[in-house]
mmCIF file of C-alpha atoms in Angstrom:
data_model
loop_
_atom_site.group_PDB
_atom_site.id
_atom_site.type_symbol
_atom_site.label_atom_id
_atom_site.label_comp_id
_atom_site.label_asym_id
_atom_site.label_seq_id
_atom_site.Cartn_x
_atom_site.Cartn_y
_atom_site.Cartn_z
ATOM 1 C CA MET Z 1 102.035 196.757 -32.260
ATOM 2 C CA ASN Z 2 102.570 197.257 -28.546
ATOM 3 C CA GLU Z 3 105.892 198.126 -26.884
ATOM 4 C CA LEU Z 4 106.622 194.565 -25.751
ATOM 5 C CA GLY Z 5 106.052 193.296 -29.291
ATOM 6 C CA GLN Z 6 108.589 195.808 -30.612
ATOM 7 C CA LYS Z 7 111.083 194.791 -27.922
ATOM 8 C CA LEU Z 8 110.619 191.141 -28.891
ATOM 9 C CA ILE Z 9 111.296 191.998 -32.545
ATOM 10 C CA ASN Z 10 114.445 193.886 -31.510
ATOM 11 C CA ILE Z 11 115.695 190.934 -29.464
ATOM 12 C CA GLN Z 12 114.904 188.334 -32.125
ATOM 13 C CA SER Z 13 116.490 190.335 -34.940
ATOM 14 C CA GLY Z 14 119.699 190.941 -32.995
ATOM 15 C CA LEU Z 15 120.096 187.496 -31.433
ATOM 16 C CA LYS Z 16 122.759 185.225 -32.874
ATOM 17 C CA ALA Z 17 123.182 181.829 -31.190
ATOM 18 C CA PRO Z 18 125.316 179.577 -33.386
ATOM 19 C CA LYS Z 19 125.306 175.824 -33.021
ATOM 20 C CA GLY Z 20 128.527 175.528 -31.034
ATOM 21 C CA GLN Z 21 127.970 172.061 -29.553
ATOM 22 C CA LYS Z 22 128.517 168.744 -31.339
ATOM 23 C CA ASN Z 23 126.968 165.359 -30.679
ATOM 24 C CA ASP Z 24 129.575 162.854 -31.855
ATOM 25 C CA PHE Z 25 127.271 159.865 -31.430
ATOM 26 C CA GLY Z 26 124.485 161.272 -33.614
ATOM 27 C CA ASN Z 27 126.915 163.346 -35.708
ATOM 28 C CA TYR Z 28 125.038 166.645 -35.549
ATOM 29 C CA LYS Z 29 125.607 170.165 -34.230
ATOM 30 C CA TYR Z 30 123.267 171.885 -31.795
ATOM 31 C CA ARG Z 31 122.933 174.875 -29.474
ATOM 32 C CA SER Z 32 122.270 174.318 -25.793
ATOM 33 C CA CYS Z 33 119.861 176.273 -23.636
ATOM 34 C CA GLU Z 34 122.894 177.777 -21.897
ATOM 35 C CA ASP Z 35 124.298 178.924 -25.270
ATOM 36 C CA ILE Z 36 121.024 180.663 -26.106
ATOM 37 C CA LEU Z 37 120.696 182.290 -22.676
ATOM 38 C CA GLU Z 38 124.244 183.662 -22.807
ATOM 39 C CA ALA Z 39 123.571 185.115 -26.257
ATOM 40 C CA VAL Z 40 120.235 186.698 -25.277
ATOM 41 C CA LYS Z 41 121.355 188.392 -22.031
ATOM 42 C CA PRO Z 42 122.803 191.558 -23.629
ATOM 43 C CA HIS Z 43 119.656 191.958 -25.746
ATOM 44 C CA LEU Z 44 117.428 191.622 -22.689
ATOM 45 C CA LYS Z 45 119.432 194.305 -20.916
ATOM 46 C CA ASP Z 46 119.358 196.656 -23.912
ATOM 47 C CA ASN Z 47 115.567 196.277 -24.182
ATOM 48 C CA ASP Z 48 114.863 196.362 -20.413
ATOM 49 C CA CYS Z 49 113.305 192.879 -20.421
ATOM 50 C CA ASN Z 50 113.446 189.747 -18.284
ATOM 51 C CA LEU Z 51 113.192 186.164 -19.517
ATOM 52 C CA THR Z 52 112.203 183.106 -17.521
ATOM 53 C CA ILE Z 53 112.218 179.516 -18.667
ATOM 54 C CA SER Z 54 110.398 176.647 -17.020
ATOM 55 C CA ASP Z 55 109.591 173.096 -17.969
ATOM 56 C CA GLU Z 56 107.337 170.270 -16.897
ATOM 57 C CA VAL Z 57 106.698 166.654 -17.814
ATOM 58 C CA VAL Z 58 103.285 166.036 -19.394
ATOM 59 C CA LEU Z 59 101.598 162.848 -20.564
ATOM 60 C CA ILE Z 60 99.911 163.097 -23.951
ATOM 61 C CA GLY Z 61 98.273 159.875 -25.034
ATOM 62 C CA GLU Z 62 100.784 157.174 -24.160
ATOM 63 C CA ARG Z 63 103.900 159.358 -24.540
ATOM 64 C CA TYR Z 64 105.677 161.622 -22.081
ATOM 65 C CA TYR Z 65 106.795 165.036 -23.293
ATOM 66 C CA ILE Z 66 108.777 167.893 -21.827
ATOM 67 C CA LYS Z 67 106.773 171.096 -22.131
ATOM 68 C CA ALA Z 68 109.063 174.128 -22.046
ATOM 69 C CA ASN Z 69 107.708 177.631 -21.445
ATOM 70 C CA ALA Z 70 109.597 180.864 -22.138
ATOM 71 C CA THR Z 71 108.131 184.089 -20.744
ATOM 72 C CA LEU Z 72 109.360 187.560 -21.719
ATOM 73 C CA TYR Z 73 108.503 190.357 -19.263
ATOM 74 C CA SER Z 74 108.732 194.135 -19.565
ATOM 75 C CA ASP Z 75 106.891 197.011 -17.903
ATOM 76 C CA GLY Z 76 104.118 194.827 -16.462
ATOM 77 C CA SER Z 77 103.446 193.019 -19.755
ATOM 78 C CA SER Z 78 104.428 189.502 -20.721
ATOM 79 C CA VAL Z 79 104.337 187.101 -23.619
ATOM 80 C CA VAL Z 80 104.593 183.310 -23.217
ATOM 81 C CA VAL Z 81 105.545 180.662 -25.761
ATOM 82 C CA SER Z 82 105.557 176.901 -25.235
ATOM 83 C CA ALA Z 83 107.174 173.987 -27.032
ATOM 84 C CA PHE Z 84 107.105 170.221 -26.612
ATOM 85 C CA ALA Z 85 109.920 167.686 -26.958
ATOM 86 C CA ARG Z 86 110.185 163.931 -26.524
ATOM 87 C CA GLU Z 87 112.620 161.179 -27.226
ATOM 88 C CA ALA Z 88 112.679 159.681 -30.689
ATOM 89 C CA LEU Z 89 110.838 156.421 -31.314
ATOM 90 C CA THR Z 90 114.052 154.908 -32.653
ATOM 91 C CA LYS Z 91 117.630 155.671 -31.721
ATOM 92 C CA LYS Z 92 120.045 156.838 -34.405
ATOM 93 C CA GLY Z 93 123.741 156.114 -34.657
#
């Protein structure tokens, strides 16, 4: 495993981001992006890493999605992960 991979393991194993937000309409708890970023900052500093997040709207078939990209940087190396989200077909609540 390379050094960036070990740093990523350190960050992931130490990160705790509880679901501190509540959606009263849908009656569920969630964590916001801001909650996660605040929780990860000390771990990034301890591991000498930087994290950037970007998003874009993409059309897949007949549906629009938000594609989010998270990139972890350290010592000239980087690792990128992507995820997709879209609105539900039916509304709950």
